Structure formats: C-alpha cells, structure tokens
C-alpha cells in the first residue's frame, strides 16, 4: 500500500502556497500527498510578533509532527527559532526565492519618492530600525496581519506604504503590486528570508531521504546556515534587530582558479535617544563548508563594533 505523506501547514494563503510548492515537487516523484491545516497561536493573536515571541507560528506545527498527526511541515525559515528541536530533522532547504524586502506604496512611489511624514507600515523591528536609519523622515507604523490585510491598508488610504518580504508576494502571485524592491544596501533582509525549511521526524529516515533528494539545495542551505549562525550568536549577547544576507560568489583561489565561496553581510541596529537609530555593519568571505563559522565570526565582529552596547546602552 502506498504511503500518503501528510503535510502540515498553517491555513494562511502564503503558508498554503509554500506548502503547495513542496507538495507538487513530491507528487512529481509519484508520492501521494495530503495537506493538513494546523492552527497556530500566532494565527489566534493580534499582538505584535515581538510580544508573542519567536517561533509562535512554528510551535503548533512541530507539536503536530511529534504527535504523529502529520509527517512533514513547511516553514518560512526565518520564523524558526535558532535552537534545534529534539526529534525533528531539517530534511531539506529548497532553492530560495528572492530574499529582499519590497515596498508596496500608493501611486507607484519608491521609498525615496515618499514625502517626509509618510506613513509606512511594518511589523518588524529590523525593518523599523533600518527605515529610520535611512533618515527619510518617515512615520513607521506597527502592523500585523496577512499579506492581503497589510496591502489593504495602502489601497484603503490608511497608510502610504508597507514593507513586506518580496518572496511572500511572489509566492501568492502579487509581485506586480511591488513598487520597489529594496536594495540590501538600504535594507538587509532577515536571516533566512525567502527560504523554506522542510522538517520531518528524525526517526522517519526514509522520508528524510526522499525530501533531501527531491528538494534540498546545497547553495541555499549554506547561505542560510551562515545567516542563522550569525543570528544565533547575536541573540546570545545582543537583542538588537538583525539583518543578514549570504550569497554564493565566484572568487579566485591561490592558483588563480575560479572557486565558489560564501559572502555574508550583517547588520545589528537599535534605537538610540530621541528615536535615533545606531547601526553597525560588517561583511566577510569564507569557504562554502565554513558557513556556520562564518556566521559566528561575523557576529563576533559586529559585537566588537558595539552591537552588544546597542542592545543595552546602560551596560
């Protein structure tokens, strides 16, 4: 009898789209797949994300997996806590969508075209800090809700613009609404933004092999590993909003041969006095198999530059 792979997902349009992509890839191998919707605490709360906590959208999915109610779960990788979960394996990291942030603004405006005082909505401390650091005189408004809810605040005239992950807009077919894709020089994305994490039970070895062979992208996994290692190291001594972006780049080795290495940029930011924003930035390059160490090393550099002090100016 053919096994039916039960895929757990949140019921939002984005979560269903992301899970559907993974399900289609598995069905292409001949596997039977059933989609199972799981309600999470984050779906039931209207509180800001920093208030309800990291992992609020992932905990219920992981619990359903461990209770054997589903076999596979798909997350927006950036929503995962950095600490591993006992009994659960990250079986695959599929090829990443564009990791950059995107602006959806009234009248087709770009960020630089928004007049001072314009209201820009975001639920992210990272985006808030980086937007303020640009010094454009924008009013940053905290918002919650799914993609449609956030975009409606612009179309209804409640806000002049919102900032969202470009990958999410693309996955639900709303990329045409983007008025500007923000350059990482202006705004570094969240660690692992645009990437998916596909998890299964550690004991389910055959399913893990199927997921890895069908879905895993080594370049994406290496890039996200570096970004998440930076985040984990900064969380130990820094609560500042963190941005990170790693990319596989071509470089020359000692013999002049072209090789692939991993490049990582990181930033840590915090609000100073009178709403001002202080930021520290750093970048580094390493071999692809040194992704995790690269993240740790760059985090240490950011801490040396004062990231820890930004988190708690009283120290």
Short mmCIF file of N, CA, C and O in Angstrom, two decimals, residues 64-140:
data_model
loop_
_atom_site.label_atom_id
_atom_site.label_comp_id
_atom_site.label_asym_id
_atom_site.label_seq_id
_atom_site.Cartn_x
_atom_site.Cartn_y
_atom_site.Cartn_z
N UNK A 64 2.35 19.01 16.25
CA UNK A 64 1.55 18.08 15.44
C UNK A 64 2.43 17.02 14.79
O UNK A 64 2.06 15.85 14.69
N UNK A 65 3.65 17.42 14.39
CA UNK A 65 4.59 16.48 13.80
C UNK A 65 5.02 15.44 14.83
O UNK A 65 5.02 14.23 14.54
N UNK A 66 5.37 15.89 16.03
CA UNK A 66 5.83 14.97 17.06
C UNK A 66 4.71 14.07 17.57
O UNK A 66 4.97 12.96 18.05
N UNK A 67 3.45 14.53 17.47
CA UNK A 67 2.31 13.69 17.86
C UNK A 67 1.89 12.74 16.73
O UNK A 67 0.90 12.02 16.86
N UNK A 68 2.64 12.75 15.65
CA UNK A 68 2.37 11.87 14.50
C UNK A 68 1.05 12.19 13.80
O UNK A 68 0.44 11.34 13.17
N UNK A 69 0.61 13.44 13.92
CA UNK A 69 -0.61 13.87 13.23
C UNK A 69 -0.31 14.27 11.79
O UNK A 69 -1.20 14.25 10.93
N UNK A 70 0.94 14.68 11.53
CA UNK A 70 1.41 14.98 10.18
C UNK A 70 2.81 14.39 10.03
O UNK A 70 3.45 14.02 11.03
N UNK A 71 3.29 14.29 8.80
CA UNK A 71 4.60 13.68 8.54
C UNK A 71 5.66 14.69 8.13
O UNK A 71 6.86 14.46 8.32
N UNK A 72 5.23 15.80 7.53
CA UNK A 72 6.14 16.82 7.03
C UNK A 72 5.54 18.18 7.37
O UNK A 72 4.32 18.37 7.31
N UNK A 73 6.40 19.13 7.76
CA UNK A 73 5.93 20.50 7.96
C UNK A 73 6.84 21.45 7.18
O UNK A 73 8.04 21.19 7.02
N UNK A 74 6.25 22.52 6.69
CA UNK A 74 6.97 23.51 5.87
C UNK A 74 6.85 24.87 6.56
O UNK A 74 5.76 25.32 6.87
N UNK A 75 8.00 25.50 6.80
CA UNK A 75 8.03 26.80 7.46
C UNK A 75 8.65 27.85 6.54
O UNK A 75 9.48 27.54 5.70
N UNK A 76 8.28 29.12 6.76
CA UNK A 76 9.16 30.21 6.34
C UNK A 76 10.37 30.11 7.25
O UNK A 76 10.24 30.24 8.48
N UNK A 77 11.54 29.84 6.68
CA UNK A 77 12.71 29.52 7.51
C UNK A 77 13.00 30.62 8.52
O UNK A 77 13.44 30.36 9.64
N UNK A 78 12.76 31.88 8.15
CA UNK A 78 13.07 32.98 9.06
C UNK A 78 12.24 32.95 10.34
O UNK A 78 12.58 33.58 11.33
N UNK A 79 11.11 32.19 10.33
CA UNK A 79 10.26 32.11 11.52
C UNK A 79 10.75 31.07 12.53
O UNK A 79 10.25 31.01 13.66
N UNK A 80 11.70 30.23 12.15
CA UNK A 80 12.15 29.15 13.03
C UNK A 80 13.06 29.68 14.13
O UNK A 80 13.95 30.49 13.87
N UNK A 81 12.88 29.22 15.38
CA UNK A 81 13.88 29.51 16.42
C UNK A 81 15.23 28.94 15.99
O UNK A 81 15.30 27.96 15.23
N UNK A 82 16.31 29.54 16.46
CA UNK A 82 17.63 29.07 16.05
C UNK A 82 18.03 27.77 16.75
O UNK A 82 18.86 27.02 16.23
N UNK A 83 17.46 27.49 17.91
CA UNK A 83 17.79 26.25 18.62
C UNK A 83 17.11 25.06 17.95
O UNK A 83 15.94 25.15 17.56
N UNK A 84 17.82 23.92 17.79
CA UNK A 84 17.20 22.73 17.19
C UNK A 84 16.12 22.15 18.09
O UNK A 84 16.13 22.36 19.31
N UNK A 85 15.18 21.43 17.50
CA UNK A 85 14.09 20.80 18.24
C UNK A 85 14.36 19.30 18.31
O UNK A 85 14.45 18.63 17.28
N UNK A 86 14.49 18.72 19.50
CA UNK A 86 14.74 17.27 19.62
C UNK A 86 13.66 16.46 18.92
O UNK A 86 12.47 16.76 19.04
N UNK A 87 14.09 15.45 18.17
CA UNK A 87 13.16 14.57 17.48
C UNK A 87 12.75 15.05 16.10
O UNK A 87 12.03 14.34 15.39
N UNK A 88 13.22 16.25 15.71
CA UNK A 88 12.85 16.82 14.41
C UNK A 88 14.11 17.11 13.61
O UNK A 88 15.09 17.64 14.15
N UNK A 89 14.09 16.78 12.33
CA UNK A 89 15.23 16.98 11.44
C UNK A 89 14.87 17.96 10.33
O UNK A 89 13.79 17.88 9.74
N UNK A 90 15.79 18.89 10.05
CA UNK A 90 15.64 19.76 8.89
C UNK A 90 16.06 18.96 7.66
O UNK A 90 17.23 18.85 7.34
N UNK A 91 15.07 18.37 7.00
CA UNK A 91 15.36 17.43 5.91
C UNK A 91 15.77 18.13 4.62
O UNK A 91 16.56 17.60 3.85
N UNK A 92 15.21 19.32 4.36
CA UNK A 92 15.50 19.98 3.10
C UNK A 92 15.33 21.48 3.21
O UNK A 92 14.46 21.98 3.94
N UNK A 93 16.18 22.19 2.48
CA UNK A 93 16.05 23.64 2.27
C UNK A 93 15.97 23.84 0.76
O UNK A 93 16.99 23.78 0.07
N UNK A 94 14.77 24.04 0.21
CA UNK A 94 14.63 24.17 -1.25
C UNK A 94 15.29 25.44 -1.77
O UNK A 94 15.66 26.34 -0.98
N UNK A 95 15.46 25.55 -3.09
CA UNK A 95 16.03 26.77 -3.67
C UNK A 95 15.28 28.01 -3.18
O UNK A 95 14.05 28.02 -3.10
N UNK A 96 16.03 29.04 -2.87
CA UNK A 96 15.48 30.23 -2.23
C UNK A 96 14.84 31.18 -3.26
O UNK A 96 15.35 31.36 -4.36
N UNK A 97 13.76 31.80 -2.84
CA UNK A 97 13.19 32.91 -3.60
C UNK A 97 14.05 34.16 -3.33
O UNK A 97 14.91 34.16 -2.45
N UNK A 98 13.79 35.23 -4.07
CA UNK A 98 14.48 36.50 -3.86
C UNK A 98 14.34 36.91 -2.38
O UNK A 98 13.23 37.07 -1.89
N UNK A 99 15.45 37.05 -1.66
CA UNK A 99 15.36 37.30 -0.22
C UNK A 99 15.09 38.76 0.17
O UNK A 99 14.88 39.06 1.34
N UNK A 100 15.06 39.67 -0.79
CA UNK A 100 14.99 41.10 -0.46
C UNK A 100 13.61 41.53 0.05
O UNK A 100 12.61 40.85 -0.15
N UNK A 101 13.59 42.67 0.70
CA UNK A 101 12.34 43.30 1.12
C UNK A 101 11.76 44.08 -0.05
O UNK A 101 12.48 44.48 -0.98
N UNK A 102 10.45 44.32 0.00
CA UNK A 102 9.78 45.03 -1.07
C UNK A 102 8.85 46.09 -0.51
O UNK A 102 8.25 45.91 0.56
N UNK A 103 8.73 47.18 -1.23
CA UNK A 103 7.83 48.28 -0.87
C UNK A 103 6.58 48.20 -1.73
O UNK A 103 6.66 48.01 -2.95
N UNK A 104 5.43 48.32 -1.09
CA UNK A 104 4.16 48.47 -1.80
C UNK A 104 3.61 49.83 -1.37
O UNK A 104 3.20 50.01 -0.21
N UNK A 105 3.66 50.81 -2.27
CA UNK A 105 3.32 52.18 -1.92
C UNK A 105 2.21 52.73 -2.81
O UNK A 105 1.97 52.25 -3.92
N UNK A 106 1.55 53.74 -2.29
CA UNK A 106 0.50 54.40 -3.07
C UNK A 106 1.11 55.08 -4.30
O UNK A 106 2.27 55.50 -4.29
N UNK A 107 0.32 55.18 -5.34
CA UNK A 107 0.70 55.93 -6.55
C UNK A 107 1.99 55.44 -7.19
O UNK A 107 2.66 56.20 -7.89
N UNK A 108 2.37 54.19 -6.92
CA UNK A 108 3.57 53.63 -7.55
C UNK A 108 4.88 54.23 -7.07
O UNK A 108 5.90 54.12 -7.74
N UNK A 109 4.86 54.85 -5.88
CA UNK A 109 6.05 55.55 -5.39
C UNK A 109 7.14 54.59 -4.91
O UNK A 109 6.85 53.49 -4.45
N UNK A 110 8.40 55.03 -5.00
CA UNK A 110 9.52 54.32 -4.41
C UNK A 110 9.77 54.91 -3.02
O UNK A 110 9.20 55.94 -2.64
N UNK A 111 10.67 54.28 -2.28
CA UNK A 111 10.96 54.74 -0.92
C UNK A 111 11.46 56.19 -0.93
O UNK A 111 11.02 57.02 -0.12
N UNK A 112 12.37 56.49 -1.85
CA UNK A 112 12.93 57.83 -1.91
C UNK A 112 11.94 58.89 -2.38
O UNK A 112 12.17 60.08 -2.17
N UNK A 113 10.86 58.45 -3.02
CA UNK A 113 9.85 59.41 -3.51
C UNK A 113 8.76 59.71 -2.48
O UNK A 113 7.99 60.65 -2.68
N UNK A 114 8.69 58.92 -1.42
CA UNK A 114 7.69 59.18 -0.38
C UNK A 114 8.03 60.49 0.34
O UNK A 114 9.16 60.66 0.82
N UNK A 115 7.10 61.41 0.45
CA UNK A 115 7.38 62.67 1.14
C UNK A 115 7.67 62.45 2.62
O UNK A 115 7.15 61.50 3.22
N UNK A 116 8.49 63.28 3.24
CA UNK A 116 8.69 63.18 4.69
C UNK A 116 7.36 63.22 5.42
O UNK A 116 6.46 63.97 5.03
N UNK A 117 7.23 62.39 6.45
CA UNK A 117 5.98 62.29 7.18
C UNK A 117 5.05 61.20 6.67
O UNK A 117 4.02 60.91 7.28
N UNK A 118 5.40 60.58 5.54
CA UNK A 118 4.58 59.49 5.00
C UNK A 118 4.56 58.32 5.98
O UNK A 118 5.55 58.03 6.64
N UNK A 119 3.42 57.66 6.07
CA UNK A 119 3.26 56.53 7.00
C UNK A 119 3.61 55.23 6.29
O UNK A 119 3.08 54.91 5.22
N UNK A 120 4.53 54.48 6.88
CA UNK A 120 4.99 53.20 6.32
C UNK A 120 4.76 52.11 7.37
O UNK A 120 5.27 52.20 8.49
N UNK A 121 4.01 51.07 7.01
CA UNK A 121 3.68 50.01 7.94
C UNK A 121 4.62 48.83 7.88
O UNK A 121 5.02 48.40 6.79
N UNK A 122 4.99 48.31 9.05
CA UNK A 122 5.76 47.08 9.15
C UNK A 122 5.61 46.52 10.56
O UNK A 122 5.46 47.28 11.51
N UNK A 123 5.64 45.21 10.68
CA UNK A 123 5.60 44.58 11.99
C UNK A 123 6.96 44.14 12.47
O UNK A 123 7.09 43.45 13.47
N UNK A 124 8.01 44.53 11.75
CA UNK A 124 9.36 44.02 12.00
C UNK A 124 10.25 45.07 12.66
O UNK A 124 10.47 46.14 12.08
N UNK A 125 10.81 44.79 13.85
CA UNK A 125 11.79 45.71 14.45
C UNK A 125 13.00 45.92 13.54
O UNK A 125 13.56 47.02 13.52
N UNK A 126 13.41 44.89 12.81
CA UNK A 126 14.54 45.02 11.88
C UNK A 126 14.25 46.05 10.80
O UNK A 126 15.06 46.95 10.52
N UNK A 127 13.08 45.94 10.17
CA UNK A 127 12.72 46.91 9.12
C UNK A 127 12.54 48.30 9.71
O UNK A 127 12.95 49.29 9.12
N UNK A 128 11.91 48.37 10.89
CA UNK A 128 11.70 49.66 11.54
C UNK A 128 13.02 50.37 11.77
O UNK A 128 13.19 51.56 11.44
N UNK A 129 13.99 49.66 12.33
CA UNK A 129 15.28 50.26 12.63
C UNK A 129 16.00 50.72 11.36
O UNK A 129 16.54 51.83 11.31
N UNK A 130 15.98 49.89 10.32
CA UNK A 130 16.69 50.25 9.10
C UNK A 130 15.99 51.38 8.34
O UNK A 130 16.65 52.23 7.74
N UNK A 131 14.67 51.40 8.38
CA UNK A 131 13.95 52.51 7.74
C UNK A 131 14.27 53.82 8.44
O UNK A 131 14.52 54.85 7.79
N UNK A 132 14.27 53.82 9.77
CA UNK A 132 14.59 55.04 10.50
C UNK A 132 16.03 55.48 10.25
O UNK A 132 16.32 56.68 10.18
N UNK A 133 16.92 54.51 10.12
CA UNK A 133 18.33 54.83 9.91
C UNK A 133 18.57 55.50 8.56
O UNK A 133 19.57 56.20 8.38
N UNK A 134 17.65 55.33 7.61
CA UNK A 134 17.80 55.97 6.30
C UNK A 134 17.60 57.48 6.38
O UNK A 134 17.98 58.21 5.47
N UNK A 135 16.98 57.96 7.46
CA UNK A 135 16.83 59.39 7.66
C UNK A 135 15.90 60.08 6.69
O UNK A 135 16.11 61.25 6.33
N UNK A 136 14.85 59.38 6.26
CA UNK A 136 13.92 59.94 5.28
C UNK A 136 12.74 60.66 5.92
O UNK A 136 11.87 61.17 5.21
N UNK A 137 12.68 60.68 7.24
CA UNK A 137 11.60 61.37 7.92
C UNK A 137 10.27 60.67 7.82
O UNK A 137 9.21 61.32 7.88
N UNK A 138 10.28 59.35 7.67
CA UNK A 138 9.04 58.59 7.53
C UNK A 138 8.45 58.26 8.90
O UNK A 138 9.17 58.11 9.89
N UNK A 139 7.13 58.14 8.95
CA UNK A 139 6.46 57.70 10.17
C UNK A 139 6.26 56.19 10.08
O UNK A 139 5.54 55.71 9.20
N UNK A 140 6.91 55.44 10.95
CA UNK A 140 6.84 53.99 10.90
C UNK A 140 5.69 53.52 11.80
O UNK A 140 5.66 53.84 12.99
#
